[in-house]
Amino acid sequence: MSEQDTNFYSELLRAYFDSANDAIFVLCNELKFLMCNRLMEQWIGCSEAALTRHNERRPITELLGDEDTITSFQRAMQQVLAGDPQRLECLIHPAGGEARWLEISMTRVDVEAGDMVIAVARDITRQREQLARIRYQSTHDPLTGLPNRVLLQGLLDEVGDDSSRNSAVLVVDIPRFRDVNEALGYRTADKILRTVAQRIKAAVVAYQGVTTGHLGGDQFAVVAGNGAAVNIESIADIIRTQLARPIQESGMQLTLGSNIGIAQFPEQVERCSNLLQAAETALHHAKQSAATGIRNFHPELYGAGSRRLALVNDLRTAIDDCRIRVHLQPIVPLQKGGGIRLEALARWTRDDVEMSPDQFIALAELSGHILQVTQLVMEQAIAQSAQLIREGFVSGVAINLSPHCLMDRFFTDRVASLIKRCQIPANALTFEITEGVAMSERMHQHTVQALKTLGVQLSIDDFGTGHSSLCKLRHLPVGELKIDKSFIRDMLTDEGNATIVKASINLAHSLKLKVVAEGIEDEATLACLARMGCDYAQGFCISQPLPLPELLGWLKTHSAAMADGAHCQYPAKP
Ligand code: C2E
Ligand code: MG
Ligand code: MG
């Protein structure tokens, strides 16, 4: 090739090199610059000539911000020089340019002059920023800007079962905060929650290694790492004092107070990851009993110690993996004029063993997971029955509610959005509330009214077990009573139970409520209930609770015979 040709090609190559969309540079084995293209010159604010001046070649390490980045860059270079191409992300911070994140791919080239490394770099600053923003949003509470449960749990998971690293968690809750919500509206309540967040942060500021978080609603948590953990009870006292001071808001002076649950690792729990749950359990007990409003976790609070804790852990994982399923049990009409309905019942299989909902629902309530369980049940129950309603097989579905759902201020919104998403009429949905809850102070009137306004139906479950006051019953916006199965089971042999069943049916009818009898296991009881004028029947003698595919089979065979009370040849109530 002539000299002219060589010049031509090297100029062409140079033009290509300089017009590339990526920054390209060449380093010698001492990490010094041998060449760089125009984009790299722009990014680092320095010309190629200045970087590569004879005997004054500048090393790339000058551009790398800190010692850690320099070390990882040097390590990557050694591997490249050993023949193993590398890709790494690093922050360059040049004196004459702005800081930016680069993704650098490096390959070794062997030429006569010796080994050198060609590097191609892409600016990934914007992606890193976006990622950081997403990471921030998913780990912080939008209302207070404090770390959320995900971030706090992450801190605890990091410690695992390393018992040399003491840790402690306290969970704070504001008593009767829902009254503040109702009286002052959500906007003011949100401002108050921000003030509470600031007070808690101020209370812990003197301690190193302490993170304040917001678990949602009126619940906050403080995680104290090694060193600060021994002070957790003093921290709790300071927070309590801070929150006992009046808060000035909207021209009013409010004194909120607090309940606090504390749990400490390794003294009280076996794994650091269980601290948050344990502190929530302690809080639950603080709310109910402690005179001081502060309660330390004790494994007995869970009933059966660490076995119970492992159960809670498994339940949490099952929720995260959406392994809580529903089975649907038909509720059939016994009189003319009604359609078949369904009741959704939660199911959880743990290590191949079917767990009883009575147990795991109580556990979910105690450990603060019931809202998530209910959400999973609602999503499946509504989606599955929407299809059956559209096909005319059933007229609606009933879902069991725990009192915690009625205290959740977003509950009605979630129900409304599910109804909309699955396109079912609101009155096809019934919520069952146990009689004990319906009669207690925990019955949250605001949510009950909001659900009623939405158009969903309410039913009193397990009627007969919860000491109803007739006066209260008359004023509840419910449309139905479900007589508890304990009265149905032996009503044919136990005269007392038969009387209770008969009286319940009459009482319900006089209050213009429908009646469902649950737990019917034989035809004779079914016939007796139909004669007594009971409106609906549910029980194993009609069908077990079934997963959707099996339920479909059942409906195809039985729905024509069962709907509208058509299967009941028994004479109707006079
Ligand atoms: P429940 O709401 O009173 O539901 C009726 C229970 O009676 C169900 O038990 C059902 O399987 C059972 N059952 C139905 N027919 C018969 C029968 O003929 N004989 C007998 N012996 N039992 C019958 P399950 O599924 O074990 O649920 C127990 C309780 O757990 C439910 O009682 C309800 O209070 C609660 N539960 C279930 N799923 C949920 C849920 O998603 N959320 C809430 N909060 N509670 C739930
Ligand atoms: Mg029920
Ligand atoms: Mg029941």
CSV table of N, CA and C and ligand atoms in Angstrom, one decimal, residues 461-462 484 518, ligand 3:
chain,number,residue,atom,x,y,z
A,461,ASP,N,-72.6,-13.0,59.8
A,461,ASP,CA,-72.2,-14.4,59.8
A,461,ASP,C,-72.2,-14.9,61.2
A,462,ASP,N,-72.3,-16.2,61.3
A,462,ASP,CA,-72.2,-17.0,62.6
A,462,ASP,C,-73.2,-16.4,63.6
A,484,ASP,N,-75.5,-19.7,62.6
A,484,ASP,CA,-74.2,-20.5,62.8
A,484,ASP,C,-74.5,-22.0,62.7
A,518,GLU,N,-76.2,-22.3,57.6
A,518,GLU,CA,-74.9,-22.8,57.1
A,518,GLU,C,-74.6,-24.1,57.8
B,3,MG,MG,-70.4,-18.8,59.3
